[in-house]
PDB file of C-alpha atoms in Angstrom:
ATOM      1  CA  ILE O   1       0.398   0.090   0.048  1.00  0.00           C
ATOM      2  CA  PRO O   2       1.506   3.565  -1.043  1.00  0.00           C
ATOM      3  CA  SER O   3       1.938   6.282   0.540  1.00  0.00           C
ATOM      4  CA  ARG O   4      -0.714   9.087   0.304  1.00  0.00           C
ATOM      5  CA  GLU O   5      -0.703  12.613   0.046  1.00  0.00           C
ATOM      6  CA  ALA O   6      -4.398  12.764  -0.139  1.00  0.00           C
ATOM      7  CA  PRO O   7      -7.599  10.011   0.541  1.00  0.00           C
ATOM      8  CA  ILE O   8      -8.644   8.223  -1.749  1.00  0.00           C
ATOM      9  CA  SER O   9     -12.600   8.829  -0.618  1.00  0.00           C
ATOM     10  CA  LYS O  10     -14.739  11.807  -1.085  1.00  0.00           C
ATOM     11  CA  VAL O  11     -13.466  13.084   3.167  1.00  0.00           C
ATOM     12  CA  PRO O  12     -11.827  16.077   4.949  1.00  0.00           C
ATOM     13  CA  PRO O  13      -8.546  15.561   5.210  1.00  0.00           C
ATOM     14  CA  MET O  14      -5.753  14.257   7.977  1.00  0.00           C
ATOM     15  CA  LEU O  15      -3.637  16.317   9.660  1.00  0.00           C
ATOM     16  CA  TYR O  16      -0.390  16.230  12.123  1.00  0.00           C
ATOM     17  CA  GLY O  17      -0.867  17.463  15.239  1.00  0.00           C
ATOM     18  CA  ASN O  18       0.810  20.013  16.280  1.00  0.00           C
ATOM     19  CA  LYS O  19       4.402  20.109  17.510  1.00  0.00           C
ATOM     20  CA  PRO O  20       5.946  21.874  20.413  1.00  0.00           C
ATOM     21  CA  ALA O  21      10.727  21.709  20.032  1.00  0.00           C
ATOM     22  CA  ASP O  22      10.423  23.501  22.999  1.00  0.00           C
ATOM     23  CA  GLY O  23      11.591  21.956  26.564  1.00  0.00           C
ATOM     24  CA  GLY O  24       8.805  22.008  27.522  1.00  0.00           C
ATOM     25  CA  LEU O  25       9.016  25.786  28.538  1.00  0.00           C
ATOM     26  CA  LEU O  26       5.838  26.480  26.517  1.00  0.00           C
ATOM     27  CA  LEU O  27       3.547  23.368  28.192  1.00  0.00           C
ATOM     28  CA  LEU O  28       2.365  23.596  32.079  1.00  0.00           C
ATOM     29  CA  SER O  29       0.530  20.984  34.317  1.00  0.00           C
ATOM     30  CA  ASP O  30      -2.346  21.825  36.571  1.00  0.00           C
ATOM     31  CA  GLU O  31      -1.082  23.203  38.773  1.00  0.00           C
ATOM     32  CA  GLU O  32       1.883  25.305  36.618  1.00  0.00           C
ATOM     33  CA  LYS O  33      -1.010  26.330  35.117  1.00  0.00           C
ATOM     34  CA  HIS O  34      -2.988  27.490  38.040  1.00  0.00           C
ATOM     35  CA  GLU O  35      -0.349  29.429  39.711  1.00  0.00           C
ATOM     36  CA  LEU O  36       0.870  31.221  36.131  1.00  0.00           C
ATOM     37  CA  GLU O  37      -2.677  32.952  36.654  1.00  0.00           C
ATOM     38  CA  GLU O  38      -2.169  33.507  40.016  1.00  0.00           C
ATOM     39  CA  ARG O  39       0.845  35.078  39.422  1.00  0.00           C
ATOM     40  CA  GLU O  40      -0.049  37.055  36.640  1.00  0.00           C
ATOM     41  CA  PRO O  41      -3.907  37.063  35.305  1.00  0.00           C
ATOM     42  CA  GLY O  42      -2.915  38.449  32.487  1.00  0.00           C
ATOM     43  CA  ALA O  43      -1.482  34.738  30.492  1.00  0.00           C
ATOM     44  CA  LYS O  44      -4.509  33.630  31.202  1.00  0.00           C
ATOM     45  CA  LYS O  45      -5.904  34.198  27.450  1.00  0.00           C
ATOM     46  CA  TYR O  46      -3.270  32.707  26.253  1.00  0.00           C
ATOM     47  CA  LEU O  47      -3.729  29.290  28.033  1.00  0.00           C
ATOM     48  CA  ARG O  48      -5.601  27.090  26.290  1.00  0.00           C
ATOM     49  CA  PRO O  49      -5.714  22.932  26.735  1.00  0.00           C
ATOM     50  CA  PHE O  50      -3.343  20.646  25.596  1.00  0.00           C
ATOM     51  CA  VAL O  51      -3.963  17.037  24.648  1.00  0.00           C
ATOM     52  CA  SER O  52      -1.602  15.163  24.302  1.00  0.00           C
ATOM     53  CA  ALA O  53      -2.649  10.785  23.630  1.00  0.00           C
ATOM     54  CA  LYS O  54      -1.529  10.787  26.579  1.00  0.00           C
ATOM     55  CA  GLU O  55      -3.749  12.860  28.091  1.00  0.00           C
ATOM     56  CA  PHE O  56      -7.305  11.662  25.486  1.00  0.00           C
ATOM     57  CA  LEU O  57      -6.492   8.264  26.670  1.00  0.00           C
ATOM     58  CA  HIS O  58      -5.950   8.368  30.387  1.00  0.00           C
ATOM     59  CA  GLY O  59      -7.969  11.875  31.117  1.00  0.00           C
ATOM     60  CA  GLU O  60      -5.484  13.808  32.237  1.00  0.00           C
ATOM     61  CA  LYS O  61      -4.483  17.520  31.863  1.00  0.00           C
ATOM     62  CA  ARG O  62      -2.380  19.904  30.469  1.00  0.00           C
ATOM     63  CA  TRP O  63      -1.854  23.358  28.970  1.00  0.00           C
ATOM     64  CA  CYS O  64       0.115  25.104  26.659  1.00  0.00           C
ATOM     65  CA  LEU O  65       1.017  29.175  25.909  1.00  0.00           C
ATOM     66  CA  TRP O  66      -0.889  29.725  22.652  1.00  0.00           C
ATOM     67  CA  LEU O  67       1.138  32.079  21.769  1.00  0.00           C
ATOM     68  CA  VAL O  68      -0.364  32.764  17.913  1.00  0.00           C
ATOM     69  CA  ASP O  69      -2.043  36.344  17.622  1.00  0.00           C
ATOM     70  CA  PHE O  70      -0.292  37.597  20.699  1.00  0.00           C
ATOM     71  CA  GLU O  71      -0.216  41.553  21.535  1.00  0.00           C
ATOM     72  CA  PRO O  72       3.315  43.037  22.275  1.00  0.00           C
ATOM     73  CA  GLN O  73       2.373  45.189  25.148  1.00  0.00           C
ATOM     74  CA  ASP O  74       0.146  42.102  26.352  1.00  0.00           C
ATOM     75  CA  LEU O  75       4.041  40.508  26.590  1.00  0.00           C
ATOM     76  CA  LYS O  76       4.954  43.041  28.543  1.00  0.00           C
ATOM     77  CA  LYS O  77       2.772  43.523  31.065  1.00  0.00           C
ATOM     78  CA  LEU O  78       3.459  38.696  32.292  1.00  0.00           C
ATOM     79  CA  PRO O  79       7.861  39.027  32.843  1.00  0.00           C
ATOM     80  CA  LEU O  80       7.165  35.247  33.826  1.00  0.00           C
ATOM     81  CA  VAL O  81       5.414  34.529  30.551  1.00  0.00           C
ATOM     82  CA  ARG O  82       8.387  36.020  28.679  1.00  0.00           C
ATOM     83  CA  GLN O  83      10.957  33.701  30.444  1.00  0.00           C
ATOM     84  CA  ARG O  84       9.349  30.589  29.752  1.00  0.00           C
ATOM     85  CA  ILE O  85       9.793  32.344  26.023  1.00  0.00           C
ATOM     86  CA  GLU O  86      13.356  33.247  26.635  1.00  0.00           C
ATOM     87  CA  GLU O  87      14.309  29.987  27.725  1.00  0.00           C
ATOM     88  CA  VAL O  88      12.663  28.436  24.578  1.00  0.00           C
ATOM     89  CA  ARG O  89      14.647  30.982  22.390  1.00  0.00           C
ATOM     90  CA  LYS O  90      17.995  29.407  24.509  1.00  0.00           C
ATOM     91  CA  PHE O  91      16.589  25.891  23.789  1.00  0.00           C
ATOM     92  CA  ARG O  92      16.428  25.768  20.677  1.00  0.00           C
ATOM     93  CA  SER O  93      19.646  27.840  20.157  1.00  0.00           C
ATOM     94  CA  ALA O  94      21.457  24.900  21.614  1.00  0.00           C
ATOM     95  CA  SER O  95      20.179  22.821  19.143  1.00  0.00           C
ATOM     96  CA  LYS O  96      22.580  20.538  16.911  1.00  0.00           C
ATOM     97  CA  LYS O  97      19.557  20.417  14.029  1.00  0.00           C
ATOM     98  CA  GLY O  98      19.979  23.509  12.281  1.00  0.00           C
ATOM     99  CA  ALA O  99      15.749  24.191  11.005  1.00  0.00           C
ATOM    100  CA  THR O 100      15.671  23.731  15.467  1.00  0.00           C
ATOM    101  CA  VAL O 101      18.226  26.500  15.436  1.00  0.00           C
ATOM    102  CA  GLU O 102      16.810  28.533  13.278  1.00  0.00           C
ATOM    103  CA  LEU O 103      13.116  28.469  15.198  1.00  0.00           C
ATOM    104  CA  ALA O 104      14.633  30.288  17.763  1.00  0.00           C
ATOM    105  CA  ALA O 105      13.517  33.529  15.832  1.00  0.00           C
ATOM    106  CA  SER O 106      10.874  32.539  16.587  1.00  0.00           C
ATOM    107  CA  PRO O 107      10.636  31.597  20.734  1.00  0.00           C
ATOM    108  CA  THR O 108       6.732  32.914  20.822  1.00  0.00           C
ATOM    109  CA  LEU O 109       5.247  30.330  18.466  1.00  0.00           C
ATOM    110  CA  PHE O 110       5.218  26.212  18.317  1.00  0.00           C
ATOM    111  CA  ALA O 111       7.610  24.837  15.738  1.00  0.00           C
ATOM    112  CA  GLU O 112       5.166  23.301  13.595  1.00  0.00           C
ATOM    113  CA  ILE O 113       1.499  25.176  13.336  1.00  0.00           C
ATOM    114  CA  ARG O 114      -1.235  22.573  12.262  1.00  0.00           C
ATOM    115  CA  GLN O 115      -4.581  23.754  14.833  1.00  0.00           C
ATOM    116  CA  PRO O 116      -7.898  23.096  13.459  1.00  0.00           C
ATOM    117  CA  LYS O 117     -10.183  26.177  12.281  1.00  0.00           C
ATOM    118  CA  ASN O 118     -13.397  24.664  14.185  1.00  0.00           C
ATOM    119  CA  ASP O 119     -14.103  21.436  16.192  1.00  0.00           C
ATOM    120  CA  TYR O 120     -11.937  17.830  15.240  1.00  0.00           C
ATOM    121  CA  LEU O 121     -11.666  15.210  15.717  1.00  0.00           C
ATOM    122  CA  LEU O 122      -8.842  13.629  17.592  1.00  0.00           C
ATOM    123  CA  VAL O 123      -6.758  10.383  16.870  1.00  0.00           C
ATOM    124  CA  PRO O 124      -4.160   8.841  19.009  1.00  0.00           C
ATOM    125  CA  CYS O 125      -0.891   8.114  16.909  1.00  0.00           C
ATOM    126  CA  HIS O 126       0.579   4.957  19.318  1.00  0.00           C
ATOM    127  CA  SER O 127      -2.916   2.692  20.473  1.00  0.00           C
ATOM    128  CA  SER O 128      -2.583  -0.813  22.394  1.00  0.00           C
ATOM    129  CA  GLU O 129      -3.192  -3.805  20.236  1.00  0.00           C
ATOM    130  CA  LEU O 130      -5.120  -4.778  23.198  1.00  0.00           C
ATOM    131  CA  ARG O 131      -7.632  -2.668  22.583  1.00  0.00           C
ATOM    132  CA  ASP O 132     -11.008  -4.170  20.000  1.00  0.00           C
ATOM    133  CA  TYR O 133     -11.566  -0.344  19.158  1.00  0.00           C
ATOM    134  CA  ILE O 134      -8.664   2.671  18.780  1.00  0.00           C
ATOM    135  CA  PRO O 135     -10.410   5.253  20.790  1.00  0.00           C
ATOM    136  CA  ILE O 136     -10.745   8.459  18.548  1.00  0.00           C
ATOM    137  CA  GLY O 137     -12.325  10.976  20.308  1.00  0.00           C
ATOM    138  CA  PHE O 138     -14.573  15.380  18.962  1.00  0.00           C
ATOM    139  CA  PHE O 139     -12.584  17.939  20.166  1.00  0.00           C
ATOM    140  CA  SER O 140     -13.467  21.825  19.420  1.00  0.00           C
ATOM    141  CA  ALA O 141     -10.863  24.673  18.188  1.00  0.00           C
ATOM    142  CA  LYS O 142      -8.939  25.947  21.999  1.00  0.00           C
ATOM    143  CA  ASN O 143      -7.867  22.895  22.435  1.00  0.00           C
ATOM    144  CA  ILE O 144      -4.353  22.997  21.460  1.00  0.00           C
ATOM    145  CA  VAL O 145      -3.944  18.718  19.631  1.00  0.00           C
ATOM    146  CA  ALA O 146      -0.112  17.304  20.136  1.00  0.00           C
ATOM    147  CA  ASN O 147       1.570  15.731  17.481  1.00  0.00           C
ATOM    148  CA  SER O 148       0.458  12.382  19.339  1.00  0.00           C
ATOM    149  CA  CYS O 149      -2.121  12.595  17.692  1.00  0.00           C
ATOM    150  CA  MET O 150      -2.982  13.166  14.106  1.00  0.00           C
ATOM    151  CA  CYS O 151      -6.810  14.916  13.757  1.00  0.00           C
ATOM    152  CA  VAL O 152      -9.713  15.482  11.156  1.00  0.00           C
ATOM    153  CA  PRO O 153     -10.656  18.930  10.816  1.00  0.00           C
ATOM    154  CA  ASN O 154     -15.088  19.443  10.078  1.00  0.00           C
ATOM    155  CA  ALA O 155     -16.101  15.824  10.842  1.00  0.00           C
ATOM    156  CA  THR O 156     -19.198  14.357  11.581  1.00  0.00           C
ATOM    157  CA  LEU O 157     -20.658  11.860  13.555  1.00  0.00           C
ATOM    158  CA  TYR O 158     -20.419  10.093   9.802  1.00  0.00           C
ATOM    159  CA  GLU O 159     -16.509  10.072  10.396  1.00  0.00           C
ATOM    160  CA  PHE O 160     -16.633   9.121  13.731  1.00  0.00           C
ATOM    161  CA  GLY O 161     -18.564   6.312  12.901  1.00  0.00           C
ATOM    162  CA  VAL O 162     -16.719   4.645  10.377  1.00  0.00           C
ATOM    163  CA  MET O 163     -13.105   5.401  12.240  1.00  0.00           C
ATOM    164  CA  THR O 164     -14.634   3.737  15.533  1.00  0.00           C
ATOM    165  CA  SER O 165     -15.976   1.375  13.862  1.00  0.00           C
ATOM    166  CA  ALA O 166     -15.213  -2.978  13.758  1.00  0.00           C
ATOM    167  CA  MET O 167     -14.704  -2.687   9.877  1.00  0.00           C
ATOM    168  CA  HIS O 168     -12.059  -0.017  10.182  1.00  0.00           C
ATOM    169  CA  MET O 169     -10.275  -1.659  13.407  1.00  0.00           C
ATOM    170  CA  ALA O 170      -9.905  -4.442  10.858  1.00  0.00           C
ATOM    171  CA  TRP O 171      -8.321  -2.243   8.168  1.00  0.00           C
ATOM    172  CA  VAL O 172      -6.069  -1.696  11.248  1.00  0.00           C
ATOM    173  CA  ARG O 173      -4.553  -4.280  12.027  1.00  0.00           C
ATOM    174  CA  GLN O 174      -4.102  -4.798   8.365  1.00  0.00           C
ATOM    175  CA  VAL O 175      -1.922  -1.952   7.132  1.00  0.00           C
ATOM    176  CA  CYS O 176      -1.237  -0.256   9.528  1.00  0.00           C
ATOM    177  CA  GLY O 177       2.687   0.618  11.121  1.00  0.00           C
ATOM    178  CA  ARG O 178       3.651  -0.467  14.598  1.00  0.00           C
ATOM    179  CA  LEU O 179       5.425   0.703  17.652  1.00  0.00           C
ATOM    180  CA  GLU O 180       7.086  -2.599  18.917  1.00  0.00           C
ATOM    181  CA  SER O 181       3.420  -4.096  18.952  1.00  0.00           C
ATOM    182  CA  ARG O 182       0.693  -1.720  19.899  1.00  0.00           C
ATOM    183  CA  TYR O 183      -0.507  -0.046  16.180  1.00  0.00           C
ATOM    184  CA  ARG O 184       0.532   3.190  14.739  1.00  0.00           C
ATOM    185  CA  TYR O 185      -1.793   5.170  12.829  1.00  0.00           C
ATOM    186  CA  SER O 186      -0.910   7.529  10.104  1.00  0.00           C
ATOM    187  CA  ALA O 187      -2.351   9.670   7.290  1.00  0.00           C
ATOM    188  CA  GLN O 188      -0.101   8.838   4.108  1.00  0.00           C
ATOM    189  CA  ILE O 189      -1.012   5.246   5.603  1.00  0.00           C
ATOM    190  CA  VAL O 190      -4.618   3.977   7.289  1.00  0.00           C
ATOM    191  CA  TYR O 191      -5.986   7.354   6.885  1.00  0.00           C
ATOM    192  CA  ASN O 192      -5.655   7.470   2.925  1.00  0.00           C
ATOM    193  CA  ASN O 193      -5.292   4.540   1.935  1.00  0.00           C
ATOM    194  CA  TYR O 194      -9.133   3.279   3.869  1.00  0.00           C
ATOM    195  CA  PRO O 195     -11.609   2.237   0.790  1.00  0.00           C
ATOM    196  CA  TRP O 196     -14.700   4.580   2.783  1.00  0.00           C
ATOM    197  CA  PRO O 197     -18.717   3.687   1.456  1.00  0.00           C
ATOM    198  CA  VAL O 198     -19.834   4.240  -1.877  1.00  0.00           C
ATOM    199  CA  ALA O 199     -23.100   5.278  -2.613  1.00  0.00           C
ATOM    200  CA  LEU O 200     -23.389   5.763   0.650  1.00  0.00           C
ATOM    201  CA  THR O 201     -27.862   6.798   0.592  1.00  0.00           C
ATOM    202  CA  ALA O 202     -29.442   9.050   2.775  1.00  0.00           C
ATOM    203  CA  THR O 203     -30.974   6.515   4.999  1.00  0.00           C
ATOM    204  CA  GLN O 204     -27.404   4.362   5.145  1.00  0.00           C
ATOM    205  CA  LYS O 205     -25.259   7.579   6.777  1.00  0.00           C
ATOM    206  CA  GLU O 206     -28.706   8.200   9.223  1.00  0.00           C
ATOM    207  CA  LYS O 207     -28.312   4.378  10.695  1.00  0.00           C
ATOM    208  CA  ILE O 208     -24.353   5.556  11.101  1.00  0.00           C
ATOM    209  CA  GLU O 209     -24.656   9.026  12.647  1.00  0.00           C
ATOM    210  CA  HIS O 210     -27.930   7.964  14.972  1.00  0.00           C
ATOM    211  CA  ALA O 211     -25.272   4.743  15.723  1.00  0.00           C
ATOM    212  CA  ALA O 212     -22.065   7.153  16.277  1.00  0.00           C
ATOM    213  CA  GLN O 213     -24.130   8.690  18.940  1.00  0.00           C
ATOM    214  CA  VAL O 214     -25.265   6.548  21.023  1.00  0.00           C
ATOM    215  CA  VAL O 215     -21.280   5.006  21.932  1.00  0.00           C
ATOM    216  CA  LEU O 216     -20.691   8.519  22.620  1.00  0.00           C
ATOM    217  CA  ASP O 217     -23.457   9.055  24.964  1.00  0.00           C
ATOM    218  CA  ALA O 218     -22.692   5.379  26.657  1.00  0.00           C
ATOM    219  CA  ARG O 219     -19.123   6.695  27.135  1.00  0.00           C
ATOM    220  CA  ASP O 220     -20.553   9.800  28.532  1.00  0.00           C
ATOM    221  CA  ALA O 221     -22.872   7.574  31.274  1.00  0.00           C
ATOM    222  CA  HIS O 222     -19.335   6.652  32.765  1.00  0.00           C
ATOM    223  CA  PRO O 223     -17.538  10.270  33.888  1.00  0.00           C
ATOM    224  CA  LEU O 224     -15.294   8.771  36.872  1.00  0.00           C
ATOM    225  CA  ALA O 225     -13.529   6.180  33.999  1.00  0.00           C
ATOM    226  CA  THR O 226     -10.575   6.961  31.385  1.00  0.00           C
ATOM    227  CA  LEU O 227     -11.200   6.468  27.001  1.00  0.00           C
ATOM    228  CA  ALA O 228      -8.055   3.749  28.548  1.00  0.00           C
ATOM    229  CA  GLU O 229     -10.381   1.652  30.927  1.00  0.00           C
ATOM    230  CA  LEU O 230     -13.588   1.605  29.371  1.00  0.00           C
ATOM    231  CA  TYR O 231     -11.608   0.460  25.598  1.00  0.00           C
ATOM    232  CA  ASP O 232      -9.451  -2.027  27.904  1.00  0.00           C
ATOM    233  CA  ALA O 233     -11.008  -5.558  26.090  1.00  0.00           C
ATOM    234  CA  ASN O 234     -11.127  -6.718  29.526  1.00  0.00           C
ATOM    235  CA  ALA O 235     -13.749  -3.974  31.224  1.00  0.00           C
ATOM    236  CA  MET O 236     -15.541  -2.062  28.816  1.00  0.00           C
ATOM    237  CA  PRO O 237     -18.846  -2.165  30.165  1.00  0.00           C
ATOM    238  CA  LYS O 238     -21.528  -3.730  28.506  1.00  0.00           C
ATOM    239  CA  ASP O 239     -23.846  -0.828  27.560  1.00  0.00           C
ATOM    240  CA  LEU O 240     -19.996   0.490  26.004  1.00  0.00           C
ATOM    241  CA  ARG O 241     -19.440  -2.679  24.447  1.00  0.00           C
ATOM    242  CA  ASP O 242     -23.298  -3.076  22.727  1.00  0.00           C
ATOM    243  CA  ALA O 243     -23.352  -0.409  21.688  1.00  0.00           C
ATOM    244  CA  HIS O 244     -20.140  -0.483  19.600  1.00  0.00           C
ATOM    245  CA  LYS O 245     -21.762  -3.984  18.253  1.00  0.00           C
ATOM    246  CA  ALA O 246     -24.592  -1.999  16.425  1.00  0.00           C
ATOM    247  CA  LEU O 247     -22.578   0.965  15.016  1.00  0.00           C
ATOM    248  CA  ASP O 248     -20.136  -2.151  13.928  1.00  0.00           C
ATOM    249  CA  LYS O 249     -24.260  -3.946  12.483  1.00  0.00           C
TER     250      LYS O 249
END
């Protein structure tokens, strides 16, 4: 199967997440985020949820300084933020990679930015081979997607339904790369080559969308469980497994 830059089917493109290349200096834990907000309230407008595969699957929280549209006059009032930016510049300047050194000229920004403008579907790049389905989910554009994930901007319940089905997982198991034995999902090999249904009727699409929503509702019925826990093959709740079976059908 060849590596393709665009899907063979008429579906939204899949993008790689945003790459910080910052030495962790633009990223904050929940505790660091609250401390920064207390000491520099003006920083709050530039703090965004940062979603990597780890946060997504295990329900953890992390934040980032997202300074794509920052106002220079704001930074003058934020010495702690400026300190982090200066450390990013030093980190990149010390790199042995020429491309990273060049990025030292723009230390306020992530090294690679592909943030969707609208809601998107998140797919972790790596996921346990022991799961019957790779957990995927919807996020709003305010959540910054990390480069440990792929994303599908403007995806609908239909795309979610097909991608979280046993049919798509059969394709994944055959063609995706592996990290040790874990699935290594990619746009170029897995998503772009996937043969999506053709000549789909409106009724068929509605059935898929309805069944997909039931899967999401079943997840929401277990708010204290992480996706890693919900999709443990030996511990998946019956209502969620039944919802997936109905979607597969």
